[in-house]
PDB file of C-alpha atoms in Angstrom:
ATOM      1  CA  UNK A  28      56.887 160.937 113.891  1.00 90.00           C
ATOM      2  CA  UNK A  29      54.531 160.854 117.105  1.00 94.00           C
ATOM      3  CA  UNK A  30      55.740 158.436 119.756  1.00 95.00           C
ATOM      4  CA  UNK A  31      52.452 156.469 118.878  1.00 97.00           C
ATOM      5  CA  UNK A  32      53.135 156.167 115.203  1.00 97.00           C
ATOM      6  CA  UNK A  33      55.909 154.973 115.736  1.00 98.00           C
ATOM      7  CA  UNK A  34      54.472 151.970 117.826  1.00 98.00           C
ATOM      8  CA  UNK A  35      52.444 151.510 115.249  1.00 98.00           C
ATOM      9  CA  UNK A  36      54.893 151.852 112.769  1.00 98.00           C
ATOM     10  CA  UNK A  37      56.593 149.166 113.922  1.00 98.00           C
ATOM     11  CA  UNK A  38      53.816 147.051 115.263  1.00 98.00           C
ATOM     12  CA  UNK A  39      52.730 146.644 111.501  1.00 97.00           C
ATOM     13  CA  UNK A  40      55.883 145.730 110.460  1.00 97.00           C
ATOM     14  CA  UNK A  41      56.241 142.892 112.732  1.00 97.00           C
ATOM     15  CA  UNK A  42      52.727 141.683 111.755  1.00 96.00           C
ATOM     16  CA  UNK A  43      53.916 141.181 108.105  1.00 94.00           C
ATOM     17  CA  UNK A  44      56.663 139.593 109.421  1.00 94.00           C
ATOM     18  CA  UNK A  45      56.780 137.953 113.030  1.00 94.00           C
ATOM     19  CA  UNK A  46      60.532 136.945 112.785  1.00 92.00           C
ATOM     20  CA  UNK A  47      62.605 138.508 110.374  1.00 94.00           C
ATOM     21  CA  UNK A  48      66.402 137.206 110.127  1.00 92.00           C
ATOM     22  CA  UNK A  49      69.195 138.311 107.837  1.00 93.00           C
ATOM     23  CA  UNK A  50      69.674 137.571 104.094  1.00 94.00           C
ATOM     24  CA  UNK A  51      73.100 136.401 104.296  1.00 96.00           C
ATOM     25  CA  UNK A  52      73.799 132.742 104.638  1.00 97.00           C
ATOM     26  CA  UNK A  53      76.247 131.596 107.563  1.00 97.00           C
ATOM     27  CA  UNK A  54      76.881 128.468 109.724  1.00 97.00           C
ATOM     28  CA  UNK A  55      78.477 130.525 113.272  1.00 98.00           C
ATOM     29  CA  UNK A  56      79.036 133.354 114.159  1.00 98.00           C
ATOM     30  CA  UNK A  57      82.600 133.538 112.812  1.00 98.00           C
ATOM     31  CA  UNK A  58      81.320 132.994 109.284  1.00 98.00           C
ATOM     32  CA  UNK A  59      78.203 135.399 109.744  1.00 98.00           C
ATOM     33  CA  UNK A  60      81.364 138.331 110.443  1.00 98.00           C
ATOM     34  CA  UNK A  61      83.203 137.350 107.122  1.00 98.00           C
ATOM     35  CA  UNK A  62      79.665 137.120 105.228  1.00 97.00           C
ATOM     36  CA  UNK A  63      78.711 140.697 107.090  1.00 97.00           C
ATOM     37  CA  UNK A  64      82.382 142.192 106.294  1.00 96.00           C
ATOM     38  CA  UNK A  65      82.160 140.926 102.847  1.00 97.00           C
ATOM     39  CA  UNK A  66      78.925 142.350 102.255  1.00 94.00           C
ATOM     40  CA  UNK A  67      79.998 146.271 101.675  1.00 89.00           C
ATOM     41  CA  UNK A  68      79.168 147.710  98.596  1.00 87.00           C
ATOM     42  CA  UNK A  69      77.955 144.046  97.428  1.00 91.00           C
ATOM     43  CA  UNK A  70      74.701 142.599  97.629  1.00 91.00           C
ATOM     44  CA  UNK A  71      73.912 139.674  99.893  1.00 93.00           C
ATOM     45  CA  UNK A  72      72.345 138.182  96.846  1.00 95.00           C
ATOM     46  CA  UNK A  73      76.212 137.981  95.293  1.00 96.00           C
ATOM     47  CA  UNK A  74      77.717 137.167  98.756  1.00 97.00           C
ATOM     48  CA  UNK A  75      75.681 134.352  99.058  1.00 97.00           C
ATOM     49  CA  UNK A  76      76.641 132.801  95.921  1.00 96.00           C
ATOM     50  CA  UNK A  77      80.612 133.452  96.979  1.00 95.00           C
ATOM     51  CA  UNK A  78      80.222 131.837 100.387  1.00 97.00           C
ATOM     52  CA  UNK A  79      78.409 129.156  99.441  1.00 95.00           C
ATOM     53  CA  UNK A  80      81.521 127.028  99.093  1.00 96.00           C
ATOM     54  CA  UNK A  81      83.704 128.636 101.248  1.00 97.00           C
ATOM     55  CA  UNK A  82      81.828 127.913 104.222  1.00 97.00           C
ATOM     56  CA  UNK A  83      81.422 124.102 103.547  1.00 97.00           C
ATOM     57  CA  UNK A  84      85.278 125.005 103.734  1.00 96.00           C
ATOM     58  CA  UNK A  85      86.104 126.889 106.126  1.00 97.00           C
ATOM     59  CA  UNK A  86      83.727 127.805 109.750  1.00 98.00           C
ATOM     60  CA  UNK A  87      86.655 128.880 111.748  1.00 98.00           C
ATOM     61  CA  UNK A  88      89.311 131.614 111.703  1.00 98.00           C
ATOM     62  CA  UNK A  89      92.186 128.731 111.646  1.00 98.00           C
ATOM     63  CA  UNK A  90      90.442 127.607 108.786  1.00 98.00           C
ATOM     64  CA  UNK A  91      90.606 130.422 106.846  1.00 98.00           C
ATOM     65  CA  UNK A  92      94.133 130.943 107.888  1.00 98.00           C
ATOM     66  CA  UNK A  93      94.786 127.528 106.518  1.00 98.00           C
ATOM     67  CA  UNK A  94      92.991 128.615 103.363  1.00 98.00           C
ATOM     68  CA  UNK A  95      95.545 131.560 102.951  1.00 97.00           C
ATOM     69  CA  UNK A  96      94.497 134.445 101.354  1.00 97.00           C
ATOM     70  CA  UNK A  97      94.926 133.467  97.505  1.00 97.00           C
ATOM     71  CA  UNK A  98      92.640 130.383  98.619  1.00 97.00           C
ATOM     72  CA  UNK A  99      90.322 133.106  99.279  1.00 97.00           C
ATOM     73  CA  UNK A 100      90.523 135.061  97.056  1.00 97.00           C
ATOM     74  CA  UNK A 101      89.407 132.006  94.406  1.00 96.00           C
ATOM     75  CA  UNK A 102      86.335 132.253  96.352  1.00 97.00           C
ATOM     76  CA  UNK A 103      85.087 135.796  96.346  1.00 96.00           C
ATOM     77  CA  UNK A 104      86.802 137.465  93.277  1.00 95.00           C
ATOM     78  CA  UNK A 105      83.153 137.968  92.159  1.00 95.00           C
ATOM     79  CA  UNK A 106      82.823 140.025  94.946  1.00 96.00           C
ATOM     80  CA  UNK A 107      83.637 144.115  94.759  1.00 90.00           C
ATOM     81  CA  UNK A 108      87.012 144.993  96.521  1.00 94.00           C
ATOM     82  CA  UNK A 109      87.746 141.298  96.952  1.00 95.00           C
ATOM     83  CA  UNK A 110      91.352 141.925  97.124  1.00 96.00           C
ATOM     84  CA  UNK A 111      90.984 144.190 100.187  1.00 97.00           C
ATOM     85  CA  UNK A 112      88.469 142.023 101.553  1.00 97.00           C
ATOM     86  CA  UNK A 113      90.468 139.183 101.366  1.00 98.00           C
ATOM     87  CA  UNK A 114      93.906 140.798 103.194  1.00 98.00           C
ATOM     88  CA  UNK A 115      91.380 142.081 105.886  1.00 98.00           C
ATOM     89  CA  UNK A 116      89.543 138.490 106.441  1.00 98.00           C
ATOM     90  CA  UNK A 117      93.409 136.735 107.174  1.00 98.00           C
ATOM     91  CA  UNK A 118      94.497 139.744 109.592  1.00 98.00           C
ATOM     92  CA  UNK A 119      91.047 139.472 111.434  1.00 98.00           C
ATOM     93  CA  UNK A 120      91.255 135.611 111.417  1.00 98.00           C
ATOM     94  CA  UNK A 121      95.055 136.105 112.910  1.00 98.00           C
ATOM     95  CA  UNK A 122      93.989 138.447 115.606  1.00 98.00           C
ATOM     96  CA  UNK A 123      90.780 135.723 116.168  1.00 98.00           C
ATOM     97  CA  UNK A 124      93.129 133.203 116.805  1.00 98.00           C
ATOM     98  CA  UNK A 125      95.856 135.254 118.454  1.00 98.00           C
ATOM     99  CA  UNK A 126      94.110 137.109 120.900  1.00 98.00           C
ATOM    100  CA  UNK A 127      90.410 135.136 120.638  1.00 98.00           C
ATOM    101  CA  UNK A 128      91.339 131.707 120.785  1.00 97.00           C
ATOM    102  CA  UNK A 129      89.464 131.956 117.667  1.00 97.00           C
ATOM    103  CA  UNK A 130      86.030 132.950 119.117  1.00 98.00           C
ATOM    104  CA  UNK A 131      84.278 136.015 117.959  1.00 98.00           C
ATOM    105  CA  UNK A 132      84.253 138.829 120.351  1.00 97.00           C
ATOM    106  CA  UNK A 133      80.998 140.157 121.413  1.00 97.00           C
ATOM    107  CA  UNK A 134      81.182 143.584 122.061  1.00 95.00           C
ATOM    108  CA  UNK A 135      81.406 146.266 119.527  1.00 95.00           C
ATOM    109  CA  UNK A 136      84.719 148.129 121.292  1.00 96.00           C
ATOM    110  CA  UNK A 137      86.587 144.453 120.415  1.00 97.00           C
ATOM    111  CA  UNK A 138      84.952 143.805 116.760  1.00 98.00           C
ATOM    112  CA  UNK A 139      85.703 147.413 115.580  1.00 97.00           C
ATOM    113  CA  UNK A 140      89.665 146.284 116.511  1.00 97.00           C
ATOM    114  CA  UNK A 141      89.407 143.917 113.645  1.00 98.00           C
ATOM    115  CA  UNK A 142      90.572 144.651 109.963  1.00 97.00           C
ATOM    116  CA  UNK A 143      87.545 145.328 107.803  1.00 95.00           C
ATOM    117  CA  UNK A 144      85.066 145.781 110.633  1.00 97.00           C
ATOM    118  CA  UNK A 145      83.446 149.038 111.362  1.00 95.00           C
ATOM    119  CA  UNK A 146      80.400 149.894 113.028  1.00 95.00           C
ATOM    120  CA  UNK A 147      77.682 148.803 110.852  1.00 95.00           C
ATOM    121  CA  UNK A 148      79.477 145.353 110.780  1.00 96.00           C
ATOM    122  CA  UNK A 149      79.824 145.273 114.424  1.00 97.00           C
ATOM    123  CA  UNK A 150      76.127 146.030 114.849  1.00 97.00           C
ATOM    124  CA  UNK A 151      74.682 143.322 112.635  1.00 97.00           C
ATOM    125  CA  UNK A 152      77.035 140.158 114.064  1.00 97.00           C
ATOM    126  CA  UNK A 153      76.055 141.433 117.880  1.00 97.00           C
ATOM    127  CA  UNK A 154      72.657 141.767 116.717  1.00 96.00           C
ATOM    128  CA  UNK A 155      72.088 138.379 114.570  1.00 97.00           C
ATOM    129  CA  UNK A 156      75.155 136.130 116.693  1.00 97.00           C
ATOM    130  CA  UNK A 157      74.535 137.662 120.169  1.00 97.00           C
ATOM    131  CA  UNK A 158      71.152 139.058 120.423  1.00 95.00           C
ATOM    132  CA  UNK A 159      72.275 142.461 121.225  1.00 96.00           C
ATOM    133  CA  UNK A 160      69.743 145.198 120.598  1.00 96.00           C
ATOM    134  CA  UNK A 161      72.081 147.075 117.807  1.00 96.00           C
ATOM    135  CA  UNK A 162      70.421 148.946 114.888  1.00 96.00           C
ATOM    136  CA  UNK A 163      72.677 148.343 111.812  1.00 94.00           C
ATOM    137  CA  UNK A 164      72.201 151.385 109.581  1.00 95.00           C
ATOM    138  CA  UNK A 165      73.121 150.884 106.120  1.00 93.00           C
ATOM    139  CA  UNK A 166      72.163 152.764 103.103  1.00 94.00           C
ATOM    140  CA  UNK A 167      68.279 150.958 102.928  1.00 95.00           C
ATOM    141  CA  UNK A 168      67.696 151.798 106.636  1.00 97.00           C
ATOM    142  CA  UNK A 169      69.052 155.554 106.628  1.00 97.00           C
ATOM    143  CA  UNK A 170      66.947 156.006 103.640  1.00 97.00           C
ATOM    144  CA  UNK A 171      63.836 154.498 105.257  1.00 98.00           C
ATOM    145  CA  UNK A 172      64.382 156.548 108.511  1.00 98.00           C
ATOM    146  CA  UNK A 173      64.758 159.909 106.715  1.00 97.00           C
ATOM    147  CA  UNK A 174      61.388 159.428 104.275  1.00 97.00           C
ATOM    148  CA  UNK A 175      59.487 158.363 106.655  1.00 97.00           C
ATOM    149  CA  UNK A 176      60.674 160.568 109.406  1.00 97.00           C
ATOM    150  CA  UNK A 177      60.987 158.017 111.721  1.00 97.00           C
ATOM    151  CA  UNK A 178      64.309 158.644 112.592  1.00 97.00           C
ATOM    152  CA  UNK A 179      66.188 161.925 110.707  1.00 96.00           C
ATOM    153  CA  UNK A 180      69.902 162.597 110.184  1.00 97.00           C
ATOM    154  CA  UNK A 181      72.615 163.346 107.563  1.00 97.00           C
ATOM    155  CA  UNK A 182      74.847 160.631 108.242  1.00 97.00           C
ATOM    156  CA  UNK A 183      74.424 157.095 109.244  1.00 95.00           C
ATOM    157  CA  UNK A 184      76.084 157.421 112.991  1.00 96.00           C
ATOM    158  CA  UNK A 185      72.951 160.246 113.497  1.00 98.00           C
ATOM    159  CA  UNK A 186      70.101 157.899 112.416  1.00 98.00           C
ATOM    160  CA  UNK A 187      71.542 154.746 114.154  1.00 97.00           C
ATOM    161  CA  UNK A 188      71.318 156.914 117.626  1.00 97.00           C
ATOM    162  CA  UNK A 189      67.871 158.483 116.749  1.00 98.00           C
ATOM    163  CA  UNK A 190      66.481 154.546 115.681  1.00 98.00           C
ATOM    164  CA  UNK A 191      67.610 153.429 118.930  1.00 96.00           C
ATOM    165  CA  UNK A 192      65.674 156.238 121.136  1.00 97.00           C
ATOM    166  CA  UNK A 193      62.648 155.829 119.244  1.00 97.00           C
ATOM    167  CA  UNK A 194      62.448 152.542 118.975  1.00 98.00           C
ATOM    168  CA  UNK A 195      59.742 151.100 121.735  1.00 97.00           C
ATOM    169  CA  UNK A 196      61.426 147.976 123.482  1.00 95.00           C
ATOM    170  CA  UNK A 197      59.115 145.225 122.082  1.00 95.00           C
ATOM    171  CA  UNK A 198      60.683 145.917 118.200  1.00 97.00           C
ATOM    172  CA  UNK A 199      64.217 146.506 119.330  1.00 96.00           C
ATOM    173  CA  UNK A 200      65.670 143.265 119.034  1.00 95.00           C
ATOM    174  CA  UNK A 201      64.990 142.993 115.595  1.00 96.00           C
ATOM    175  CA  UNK A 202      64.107 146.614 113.872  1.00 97.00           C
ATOM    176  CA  UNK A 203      67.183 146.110 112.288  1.00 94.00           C
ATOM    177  CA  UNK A 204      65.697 143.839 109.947  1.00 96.00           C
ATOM    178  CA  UNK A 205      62.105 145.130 109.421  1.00 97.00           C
ATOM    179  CA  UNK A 206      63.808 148.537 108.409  1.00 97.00           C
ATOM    180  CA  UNK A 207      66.271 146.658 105.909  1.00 95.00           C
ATOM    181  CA  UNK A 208      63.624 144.471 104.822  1.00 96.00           C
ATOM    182  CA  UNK A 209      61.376 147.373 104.348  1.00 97.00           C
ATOM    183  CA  UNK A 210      63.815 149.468 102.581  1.00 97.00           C
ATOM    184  CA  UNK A 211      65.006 146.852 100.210  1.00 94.00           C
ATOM    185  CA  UNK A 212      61.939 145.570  99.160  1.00 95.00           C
ATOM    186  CA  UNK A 213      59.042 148.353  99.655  1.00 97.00           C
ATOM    187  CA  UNK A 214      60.431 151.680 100.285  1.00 97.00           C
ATOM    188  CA  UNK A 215      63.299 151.552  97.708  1.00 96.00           C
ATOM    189  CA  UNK A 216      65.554 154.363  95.958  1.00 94.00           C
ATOM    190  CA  UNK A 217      64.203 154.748  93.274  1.00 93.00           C
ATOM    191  CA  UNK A 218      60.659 154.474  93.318  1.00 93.00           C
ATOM    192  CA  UNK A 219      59.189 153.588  96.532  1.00 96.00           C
ATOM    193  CA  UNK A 220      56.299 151.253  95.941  1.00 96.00           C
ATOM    194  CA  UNK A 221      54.101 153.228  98.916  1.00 96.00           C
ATOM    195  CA  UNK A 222      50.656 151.695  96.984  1.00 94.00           C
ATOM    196  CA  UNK A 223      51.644 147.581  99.055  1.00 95.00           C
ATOM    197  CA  UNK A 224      52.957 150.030 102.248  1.00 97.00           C
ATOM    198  CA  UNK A 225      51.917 148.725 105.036  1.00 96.00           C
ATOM    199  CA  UNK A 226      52.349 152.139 107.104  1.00 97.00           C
ATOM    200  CA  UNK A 227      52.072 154.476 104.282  1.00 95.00           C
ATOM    201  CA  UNK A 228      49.516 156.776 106.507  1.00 96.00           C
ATOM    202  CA  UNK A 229      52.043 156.961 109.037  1.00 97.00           C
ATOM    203  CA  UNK A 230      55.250 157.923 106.741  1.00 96.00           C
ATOM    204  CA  UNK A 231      55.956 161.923 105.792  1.00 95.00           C
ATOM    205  CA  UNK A 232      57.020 160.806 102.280  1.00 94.00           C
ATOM    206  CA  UNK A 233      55.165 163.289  99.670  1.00 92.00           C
ATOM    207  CA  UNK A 234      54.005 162.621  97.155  1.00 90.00           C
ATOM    208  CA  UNK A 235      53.019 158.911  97.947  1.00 91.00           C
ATOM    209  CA  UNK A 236      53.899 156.921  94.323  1.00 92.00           C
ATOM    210  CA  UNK A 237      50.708 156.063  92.898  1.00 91.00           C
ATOM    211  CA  UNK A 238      50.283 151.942  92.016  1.00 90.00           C
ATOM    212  CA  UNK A 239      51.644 150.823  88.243  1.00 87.00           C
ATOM    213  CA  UNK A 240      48.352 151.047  85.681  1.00 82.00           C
ATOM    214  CA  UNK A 241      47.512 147.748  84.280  1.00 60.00           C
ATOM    215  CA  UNK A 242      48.523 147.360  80.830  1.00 48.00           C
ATOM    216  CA  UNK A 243      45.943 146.997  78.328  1.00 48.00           C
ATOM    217  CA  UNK A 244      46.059 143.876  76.718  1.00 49.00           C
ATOM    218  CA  UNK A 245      46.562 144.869  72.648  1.00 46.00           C
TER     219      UNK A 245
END
């Protein structure tokens, strides 16, 4: 994509939507990690509906480590892989406390240290909790950057690095979320919906998908 589609790429995407912010639901930045770490391979939809009482519970690692992990556990067993999620949660609320004095870390070097943390996770709660300039990629935004050709790659590390090249400085701060948005609700896997695009003309996605035909009342 030409440097000034991609400007404009982005320019449209922040019309639609001035000030995008994450899905997930959390009080601090301690409880936006556990929502973020909690959300892999689950929808924020579901996480949502798990936290929801948790976090009237518990908004600080000592908190959850008062809660203990089979306390957890009651909370999020709706969640995929809440068993592992729940043993990493206690070690990274120990280490919190331990090394932390229960303050979330703000670089990505110190959050990738914690149990059930990896890169995308790191990027999200130092993009949303600390304002960094990350790009996130997770499986909506590596999809959008390959079909549109805004940002190619084969695996998620080579997209994130290509994203944050292209990206002009105005959008950086938050084309993390346009891309999710955009991928989750526009440009999905299936069946991308490029008819309500707003940058259609400037994606490399062929053939565009035509919009649904009305049904014919009977």
């Amino acid at each position: 994509m030409k440097k000034a589609d991609v400007f404009e790429f982005y320019r449209r995407l922040a019309e639609t939507d001035p000030a995008p912010e994450t899905e997930l639901e959390y009080v601090n930045p301690y409880t936006l990690l556990v929502a973020v770490a909690l959300s892999a391979q689950a929808t924020d939809i579901g996480v949502n509906k798990a936290t929801k009482l948790l976090f009237q519970e518990v908004q600080t690692p000592q908190a959850m480590l008062d809660l203990g992990e089979e306390g957890l556990k009651q909370h999020i067993k709706t969640i995929g892989l809440f068993n592992t999620k729940a043993k990493n949660v206690i070690a990274a609320a120990r280490i919190l406390v331990d090394d932390y004095d229960g303050e979330v870390p703000q670089s990505r070097e110190a959050l990738e240290q914690l149990p059930g943390v990896g890169r995308k996770t790191a990027n999200v709660v130092m993009n949303v909790a600390f304002g960094a300039e990350t790009i996130a990629v997770d499986t909506h935004i590596f999809r959008v950057g390959n079909r549109t050709g805004l940002a190619k790659g084969t695996n998620v590390l080579q997209v994130e690095l290509k994203l944050e090249k292209v990206t002009p400085a105005p959008f950086r701060q938050h084309a993390h979320h346009w891309l999710i948005l955009h991928g989750r609700y526009i440009c999905k896997a299936r069946k991308p919906e490029c008819w309500r695009c707003p940058v259609d003309d400037l994606c490399a996605f062929k053939p565009k998908t035509p919009a649904p035909k009305e049904k014919i009342a009977a």
